[in-house]
Tab-separated table of C-alpha atoms in Angstrom:
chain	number	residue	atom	x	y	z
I	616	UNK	CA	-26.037	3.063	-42.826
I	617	UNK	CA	-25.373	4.234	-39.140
I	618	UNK	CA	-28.758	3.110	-37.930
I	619	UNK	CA	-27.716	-0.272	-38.954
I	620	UNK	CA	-24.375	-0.043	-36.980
I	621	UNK	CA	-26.295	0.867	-33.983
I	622	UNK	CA	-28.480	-1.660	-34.616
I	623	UNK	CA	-31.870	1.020	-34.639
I	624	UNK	CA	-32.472	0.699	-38.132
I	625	UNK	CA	-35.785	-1.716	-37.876
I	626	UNK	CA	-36.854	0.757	-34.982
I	627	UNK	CA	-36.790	3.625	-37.158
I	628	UNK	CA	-38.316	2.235	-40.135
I	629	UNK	CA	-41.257	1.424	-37.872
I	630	UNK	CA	-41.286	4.860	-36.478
I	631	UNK	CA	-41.695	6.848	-40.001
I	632	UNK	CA	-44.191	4.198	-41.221
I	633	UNK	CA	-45.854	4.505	-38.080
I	634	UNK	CA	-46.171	8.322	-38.649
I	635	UNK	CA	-46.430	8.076	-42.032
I	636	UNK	CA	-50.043	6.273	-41.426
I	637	UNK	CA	-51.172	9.650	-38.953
I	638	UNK	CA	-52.776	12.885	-40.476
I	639	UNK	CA	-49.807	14.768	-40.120
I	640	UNK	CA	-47.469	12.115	-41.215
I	641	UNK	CA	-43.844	13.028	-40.625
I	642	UNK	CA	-44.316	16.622	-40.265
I	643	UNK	CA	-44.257	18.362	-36.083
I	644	UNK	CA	-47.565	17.584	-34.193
I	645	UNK	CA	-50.530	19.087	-33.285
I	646	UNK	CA	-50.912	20.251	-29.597
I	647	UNK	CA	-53.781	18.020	-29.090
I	648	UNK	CA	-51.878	15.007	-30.099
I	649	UNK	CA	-51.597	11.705	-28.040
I	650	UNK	CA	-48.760	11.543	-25.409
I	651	UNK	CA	-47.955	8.011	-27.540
I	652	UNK	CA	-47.629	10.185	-30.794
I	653	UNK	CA	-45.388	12.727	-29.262
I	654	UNK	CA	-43.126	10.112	-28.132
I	655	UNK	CA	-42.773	8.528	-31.616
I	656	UNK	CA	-42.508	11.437	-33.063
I	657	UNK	CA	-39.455	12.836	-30.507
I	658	UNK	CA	-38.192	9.375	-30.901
I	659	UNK	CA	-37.860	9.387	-34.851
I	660	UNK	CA	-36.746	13.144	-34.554
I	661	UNK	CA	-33.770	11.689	-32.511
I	662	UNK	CA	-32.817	8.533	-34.855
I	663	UNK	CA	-33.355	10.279	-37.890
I	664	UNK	CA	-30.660	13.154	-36.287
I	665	UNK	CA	-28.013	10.384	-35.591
I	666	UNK	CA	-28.696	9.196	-39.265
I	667	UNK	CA	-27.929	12.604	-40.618
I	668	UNK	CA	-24.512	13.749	-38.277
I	669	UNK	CA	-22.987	9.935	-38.030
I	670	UNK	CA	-22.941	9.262	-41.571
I	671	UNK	CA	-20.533	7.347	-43.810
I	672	UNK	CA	-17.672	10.697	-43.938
I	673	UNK	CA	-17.934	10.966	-40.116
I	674	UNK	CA	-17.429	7.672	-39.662
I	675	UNK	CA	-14.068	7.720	-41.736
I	676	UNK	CA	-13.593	11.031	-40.174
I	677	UNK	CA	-13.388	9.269	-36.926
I	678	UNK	CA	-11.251	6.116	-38.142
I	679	UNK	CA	-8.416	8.562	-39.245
I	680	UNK	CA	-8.429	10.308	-36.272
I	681	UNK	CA	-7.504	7.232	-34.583
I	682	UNK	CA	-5.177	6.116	-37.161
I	683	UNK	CA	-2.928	9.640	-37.303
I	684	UNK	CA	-2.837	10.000	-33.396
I	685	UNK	CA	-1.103	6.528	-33.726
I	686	UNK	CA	1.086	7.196	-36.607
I	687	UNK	CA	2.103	10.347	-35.293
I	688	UNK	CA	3.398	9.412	-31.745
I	689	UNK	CA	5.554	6.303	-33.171
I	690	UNK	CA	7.056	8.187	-36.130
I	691	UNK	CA	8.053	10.919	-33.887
I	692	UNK	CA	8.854	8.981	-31.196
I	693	UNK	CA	6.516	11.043	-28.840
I	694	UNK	CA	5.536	9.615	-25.219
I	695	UNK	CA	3.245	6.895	-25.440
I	696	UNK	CA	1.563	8.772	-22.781
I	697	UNK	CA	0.007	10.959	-25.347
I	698	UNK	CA	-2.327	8.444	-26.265
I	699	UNK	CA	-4.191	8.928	-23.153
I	700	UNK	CA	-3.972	12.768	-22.820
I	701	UNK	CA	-2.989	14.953	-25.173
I	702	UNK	CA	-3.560	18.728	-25.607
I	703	UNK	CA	-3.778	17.850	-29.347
I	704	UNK	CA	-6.088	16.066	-31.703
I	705	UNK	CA	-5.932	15.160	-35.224
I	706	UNK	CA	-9.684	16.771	-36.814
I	707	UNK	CA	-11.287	18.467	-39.409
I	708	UNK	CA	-14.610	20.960	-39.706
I	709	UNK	CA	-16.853	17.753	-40.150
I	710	UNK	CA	-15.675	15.975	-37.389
I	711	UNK	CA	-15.056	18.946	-35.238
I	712	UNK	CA	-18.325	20.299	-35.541
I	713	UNK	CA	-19.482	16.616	-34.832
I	714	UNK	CA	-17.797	16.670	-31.301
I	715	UNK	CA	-18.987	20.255	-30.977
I	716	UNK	CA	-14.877	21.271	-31.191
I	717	UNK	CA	-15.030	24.992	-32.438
I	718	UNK	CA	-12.393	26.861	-34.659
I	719	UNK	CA	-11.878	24.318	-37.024
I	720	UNK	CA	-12.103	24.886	-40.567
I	721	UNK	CA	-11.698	22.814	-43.618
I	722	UNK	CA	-12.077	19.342	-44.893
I	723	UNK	CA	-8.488	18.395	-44.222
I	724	UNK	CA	-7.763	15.908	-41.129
I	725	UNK	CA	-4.763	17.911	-39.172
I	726	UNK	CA	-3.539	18.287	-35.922
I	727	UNK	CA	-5.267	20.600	-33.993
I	728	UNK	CA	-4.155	22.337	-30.331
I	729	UNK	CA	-7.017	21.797	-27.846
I	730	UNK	CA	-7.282	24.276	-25.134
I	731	UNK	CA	-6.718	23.935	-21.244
I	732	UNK	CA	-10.255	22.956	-20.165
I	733	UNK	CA	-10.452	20.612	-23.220
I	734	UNK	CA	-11.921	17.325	-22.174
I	735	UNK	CA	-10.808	15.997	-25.847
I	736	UNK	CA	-7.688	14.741	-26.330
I	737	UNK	CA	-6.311	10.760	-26.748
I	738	UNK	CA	-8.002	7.394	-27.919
I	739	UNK	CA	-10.116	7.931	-24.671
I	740	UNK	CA	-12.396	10.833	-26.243
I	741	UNK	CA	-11.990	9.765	-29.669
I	742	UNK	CA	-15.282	8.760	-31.805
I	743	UNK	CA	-13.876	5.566	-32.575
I	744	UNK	CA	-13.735	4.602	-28.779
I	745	UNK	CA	-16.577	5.518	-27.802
I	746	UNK	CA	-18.718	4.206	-30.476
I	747	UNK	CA	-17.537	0.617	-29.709
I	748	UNK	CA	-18.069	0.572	-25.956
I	749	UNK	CA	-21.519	1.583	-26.333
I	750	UNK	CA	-25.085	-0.172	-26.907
I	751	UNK	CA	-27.235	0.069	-30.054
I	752	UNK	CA	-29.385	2.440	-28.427
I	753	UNK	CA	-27.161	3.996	-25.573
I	754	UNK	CA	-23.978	4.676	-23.545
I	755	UNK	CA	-22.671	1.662	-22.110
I	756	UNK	CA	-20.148	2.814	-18.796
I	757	UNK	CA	-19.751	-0.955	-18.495
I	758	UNK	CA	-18.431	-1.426	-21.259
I	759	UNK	CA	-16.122	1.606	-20.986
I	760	UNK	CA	-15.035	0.944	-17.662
I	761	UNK	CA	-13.967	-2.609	-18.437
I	762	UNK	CA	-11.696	-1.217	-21.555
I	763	UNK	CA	-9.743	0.603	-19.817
I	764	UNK	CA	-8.978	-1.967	-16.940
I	765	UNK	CA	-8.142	-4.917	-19.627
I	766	UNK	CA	-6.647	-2.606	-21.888
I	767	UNK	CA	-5.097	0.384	-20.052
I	768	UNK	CA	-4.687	-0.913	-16.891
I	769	UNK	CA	-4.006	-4.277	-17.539
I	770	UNK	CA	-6.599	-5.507	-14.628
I	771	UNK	CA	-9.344	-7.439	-15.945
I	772	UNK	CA	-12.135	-8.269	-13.931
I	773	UNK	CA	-13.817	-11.372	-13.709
I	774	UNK	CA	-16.460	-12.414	-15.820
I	775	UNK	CA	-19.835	-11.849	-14.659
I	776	UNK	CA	-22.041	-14.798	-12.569
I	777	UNK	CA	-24.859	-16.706	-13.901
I	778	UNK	CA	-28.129	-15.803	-13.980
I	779	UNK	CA	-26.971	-11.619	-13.482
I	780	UNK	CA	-30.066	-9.667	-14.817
I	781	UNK	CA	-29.530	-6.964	-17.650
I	782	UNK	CA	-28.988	-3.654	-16.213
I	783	UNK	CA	-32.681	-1.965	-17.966
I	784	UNK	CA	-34.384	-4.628	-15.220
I	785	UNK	CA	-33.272	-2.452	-12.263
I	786	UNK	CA	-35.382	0.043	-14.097
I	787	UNK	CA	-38.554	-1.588	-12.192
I	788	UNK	CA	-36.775	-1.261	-9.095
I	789	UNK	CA	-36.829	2.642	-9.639
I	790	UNK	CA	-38.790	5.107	-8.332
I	791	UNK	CA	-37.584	7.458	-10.638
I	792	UNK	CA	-39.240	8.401	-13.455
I	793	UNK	CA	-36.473	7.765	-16.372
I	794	UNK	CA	-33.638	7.180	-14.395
I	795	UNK	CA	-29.836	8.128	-15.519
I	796	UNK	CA	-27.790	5.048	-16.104
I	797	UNK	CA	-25.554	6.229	-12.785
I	798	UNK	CA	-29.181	5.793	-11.099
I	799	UNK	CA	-29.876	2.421	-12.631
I	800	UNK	CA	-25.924	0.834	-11.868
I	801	UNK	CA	-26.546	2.185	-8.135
I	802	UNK	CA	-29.798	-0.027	-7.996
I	803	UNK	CA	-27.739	-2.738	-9.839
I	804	UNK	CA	-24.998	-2.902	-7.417
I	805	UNK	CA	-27.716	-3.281	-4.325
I	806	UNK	CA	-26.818	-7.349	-5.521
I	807	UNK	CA	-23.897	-8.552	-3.677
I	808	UNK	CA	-23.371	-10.234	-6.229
I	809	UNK	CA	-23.005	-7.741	-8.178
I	810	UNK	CA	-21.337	-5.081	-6.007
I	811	UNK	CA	-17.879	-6.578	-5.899
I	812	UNK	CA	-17.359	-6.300	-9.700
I	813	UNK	CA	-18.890	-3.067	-10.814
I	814	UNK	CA	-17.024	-1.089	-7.748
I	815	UNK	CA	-14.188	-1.483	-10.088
I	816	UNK	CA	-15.578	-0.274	-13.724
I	817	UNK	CA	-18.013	1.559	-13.020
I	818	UNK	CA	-16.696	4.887	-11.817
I	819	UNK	CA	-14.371	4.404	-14.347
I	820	UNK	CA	-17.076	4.069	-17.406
I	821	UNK	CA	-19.065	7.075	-15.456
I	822	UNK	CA	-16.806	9.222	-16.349
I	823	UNK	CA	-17.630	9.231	-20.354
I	824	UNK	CA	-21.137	9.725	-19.505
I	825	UNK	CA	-20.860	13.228	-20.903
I	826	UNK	CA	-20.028	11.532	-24.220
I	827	UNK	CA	-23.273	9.923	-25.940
I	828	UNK	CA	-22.838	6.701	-27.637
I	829	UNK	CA	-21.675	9.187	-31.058
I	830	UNK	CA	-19.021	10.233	-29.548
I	831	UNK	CA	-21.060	13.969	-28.996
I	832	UNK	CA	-20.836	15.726	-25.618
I	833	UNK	CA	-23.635	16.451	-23.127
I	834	UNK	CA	-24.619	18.225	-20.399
I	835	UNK	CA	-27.393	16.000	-19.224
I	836	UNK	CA	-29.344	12.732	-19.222
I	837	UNK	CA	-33.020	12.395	-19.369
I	838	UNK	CA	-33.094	16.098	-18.073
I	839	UNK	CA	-30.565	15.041	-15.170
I	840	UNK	CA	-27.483	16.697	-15.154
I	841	UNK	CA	-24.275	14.409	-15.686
I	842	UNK	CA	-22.447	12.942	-13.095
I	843	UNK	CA	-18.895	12.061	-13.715
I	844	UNK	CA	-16.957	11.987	-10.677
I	845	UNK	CA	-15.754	9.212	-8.885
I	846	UNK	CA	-13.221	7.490	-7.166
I	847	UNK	CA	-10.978	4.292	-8.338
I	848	UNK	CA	-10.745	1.009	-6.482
I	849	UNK	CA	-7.136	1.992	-5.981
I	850	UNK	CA	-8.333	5.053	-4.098
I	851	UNK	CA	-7.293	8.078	-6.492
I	852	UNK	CA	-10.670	10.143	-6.712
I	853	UNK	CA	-11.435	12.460	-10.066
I	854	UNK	CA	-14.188	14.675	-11.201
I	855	UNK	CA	-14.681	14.168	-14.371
I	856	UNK	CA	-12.994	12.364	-17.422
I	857	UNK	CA	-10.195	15.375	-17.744
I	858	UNK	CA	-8.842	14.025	-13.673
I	859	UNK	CA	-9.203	10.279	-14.503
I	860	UNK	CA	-7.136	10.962	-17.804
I	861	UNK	CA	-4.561	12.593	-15.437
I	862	UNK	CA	-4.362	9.879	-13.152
I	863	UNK	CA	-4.050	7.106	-15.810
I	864	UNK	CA	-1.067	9.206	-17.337
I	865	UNK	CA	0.138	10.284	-14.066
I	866	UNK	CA	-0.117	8.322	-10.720
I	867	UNK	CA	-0.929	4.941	-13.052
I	868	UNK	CA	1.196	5.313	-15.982
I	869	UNK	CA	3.240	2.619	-14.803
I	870	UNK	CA	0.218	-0.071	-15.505
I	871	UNK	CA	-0.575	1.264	-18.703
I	872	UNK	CA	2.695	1.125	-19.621
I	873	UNK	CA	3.005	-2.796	-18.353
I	874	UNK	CA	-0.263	-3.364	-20.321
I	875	UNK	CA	0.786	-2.131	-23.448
I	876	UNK	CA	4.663	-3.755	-23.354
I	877	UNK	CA	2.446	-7.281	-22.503
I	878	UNK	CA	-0.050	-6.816	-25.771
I	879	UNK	CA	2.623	-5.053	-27.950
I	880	UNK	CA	5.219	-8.411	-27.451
I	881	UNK	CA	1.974	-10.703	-27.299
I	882	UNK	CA	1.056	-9.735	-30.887
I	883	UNK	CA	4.701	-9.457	-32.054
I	884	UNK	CA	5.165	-13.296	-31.112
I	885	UNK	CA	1.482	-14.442	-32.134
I	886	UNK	CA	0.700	-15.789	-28.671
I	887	UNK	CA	-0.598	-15.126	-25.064
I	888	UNK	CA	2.354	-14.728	-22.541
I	889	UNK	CA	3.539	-17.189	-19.781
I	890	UNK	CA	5.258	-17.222	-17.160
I	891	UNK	CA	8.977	-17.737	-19.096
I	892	UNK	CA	8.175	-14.398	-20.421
I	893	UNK	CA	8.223	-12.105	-17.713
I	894	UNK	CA	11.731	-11.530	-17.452
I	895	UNK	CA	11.517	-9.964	-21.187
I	896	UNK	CA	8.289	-8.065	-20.106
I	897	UNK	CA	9.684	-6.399	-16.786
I	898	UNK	CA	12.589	-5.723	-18.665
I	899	UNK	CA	10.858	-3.652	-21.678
I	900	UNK	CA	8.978	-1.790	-19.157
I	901	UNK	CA	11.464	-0.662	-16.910
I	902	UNK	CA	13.410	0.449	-20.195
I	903	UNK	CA	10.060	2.374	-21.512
I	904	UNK	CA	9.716	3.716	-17.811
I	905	UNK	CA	13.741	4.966	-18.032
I	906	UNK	CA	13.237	6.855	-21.422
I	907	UNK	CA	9.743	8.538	-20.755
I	908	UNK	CA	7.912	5.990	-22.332
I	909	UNK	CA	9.202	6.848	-25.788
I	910	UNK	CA	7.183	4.730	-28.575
I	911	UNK	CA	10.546	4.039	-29.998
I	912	UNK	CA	11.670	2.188	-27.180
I	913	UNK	CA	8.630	-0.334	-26.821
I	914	UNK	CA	9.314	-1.027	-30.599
I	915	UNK	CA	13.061	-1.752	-30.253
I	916	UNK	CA	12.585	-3.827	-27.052
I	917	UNK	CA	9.888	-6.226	-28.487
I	918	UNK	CA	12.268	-6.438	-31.735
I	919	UNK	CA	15.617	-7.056	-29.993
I	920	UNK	CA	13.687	-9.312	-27.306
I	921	UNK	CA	14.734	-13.210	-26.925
I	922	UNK	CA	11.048	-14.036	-27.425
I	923	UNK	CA	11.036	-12.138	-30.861
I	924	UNK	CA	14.420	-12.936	-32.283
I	925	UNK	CA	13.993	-16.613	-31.082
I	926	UNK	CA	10.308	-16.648	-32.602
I	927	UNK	CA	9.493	-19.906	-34.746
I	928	UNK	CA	8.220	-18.762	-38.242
I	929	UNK	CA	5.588	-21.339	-40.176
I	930	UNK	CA	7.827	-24.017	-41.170
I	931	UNK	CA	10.596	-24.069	-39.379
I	932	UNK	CA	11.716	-27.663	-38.147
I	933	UNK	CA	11.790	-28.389	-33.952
């Protein structure tokens, strides 16, 4: 059940009982009805809409998606690179109409070429991202911005200080009348507190608001138009998710490379680096940065490293 994934499913079994109990039940509303009924009813319109495009075959839709774009840039050896920005993706009519992708026709998942102005295109855009860095109920650029530092940049930030309200608070602060969630992180950062952490992630997560928490694209929030465009901590400024793609493949590729040499040889050995282990990780990057960051070449570094080859296995004696 989808609903139940994004935890809404208790909200919209009250909503159709709710409606169920009014004269016209389910069905559209009359003009004189209640502002309170026109809200439930807009509100179940919505829920019961994710219900019927993110169902079970999306959902796998989106998990092979994620699982070919993989597959297919270590079998032939393409640049890891391509995982952030690719002019390709791997989709089929269900999941393409899903994303709102057009020209694509048939049940079979296949690589597709995405054109120019495409903002589609690596594990960035991809359902199966996007779906996991959001709330039950909404986007979540926090969430989104702090993936890609831990796990493209390899900068996490620190965790958050007690007593930090949630961000829907700063909603009472507002004198907007449904404010966007760039409105409500602005508010937010007023905290000093605050400021220091979310200058880092949150022009970063900004930059998928045009992608709701289904992985569909949009124009605008609560009848605000979208505002992706913002500027790293490191200085590089973008306009929407297409630049900051650019720049993590481009001007940053170096840390995302770094990043994925430390997790890729972290999970080969079964254990968190230290400081004996650098020497293997510089080394593996600066041989991924040499031949264009080849997936071929992480692989055969982790496997020919010292920490690999000199790995204890489950029973072996000290």
């Amino acid at each position: 059940d989808p609903l139940a994934a994004l935890g809404v499913r208790a909200e919209y079994d009250q909503l159709r009982d709710h409606l169920e109990t009014t004269s016209t039940g389910r069905g559209p509303p009359p003009s004189d009805a209640s502002p309170e009924h026109l809200v439930a009813y807009e509100r179940y319109q919505e829920l019961r809409d994710i219900r019927q495009r993110l169902d079970a075959d999306v959902r796998r839709d989106m998990a092979e998606e994620t699982e070919r774009l993989f597959s297919y840039v270590i079998r032939e050896d393409r640049s890891l690179i391509e995982l952030l920005e690719a002019d390709y993706a791997f989709l089929n009519q269900r999941l393409a109409r899903h994303y709102g992708v057009p020209g694509v026709e048939g049940d079979e998942i296949r690589k597709v070429a995405l054109p120019p102005d495409s903002p589609w295109g690596g594990v960035l855009t991809q359902g199966t991202f996007l779906l996991v860095t959001s709330n039950p109920t909404r986007t979540s650029p926090v969430k989104r911005g702090l993936f890609v530092l831990e796990n493209i940049l390899g900068t996490p930030a620190p965790p958050p200080p007690a007593e930090v309200p949630e961000l829907e608070a700063s909603a009472a602060a507002s004198e907007i009348k449904n404010p966007t969630l760039r409105q409500l992180l602005e508010i937010h950062r007023r905290d000093a507190l605050c400021r220091s952490c979310h200058a880092r992630f949150d022009p970063i997560g900004l930059a998928f608001e045009n992608f709701t928490a289904m992985g569909t694209w949009r124009d605008d929030e609560n009848g605000q138009p979208i505002e992706p465009a913002g500027q790293l901590i490191s200085g590089e400024s973008f306009k929407d998710v297409r630049e900051l793609k650019q720049i993590l493949a481009g001007p940053r590729h170096h840390d995302f490379y770094r990043c994925l040499c430390e997790r890729m040889l972290s999970y080969a050995i079964g254990r968190s680096l230290d400081f004996g282990d650098e020497i293997v990780l510089e080394g593996i990057t600066r041989e991924l940065e040499r031949n264009h960051g080849r997936a071929q070449t992480l692989i055969g570094g982790v496997v020919d490293s010292a920490a690999f080859r000199r790995m204890r296995r489950p029973g072996d004696r000290l």
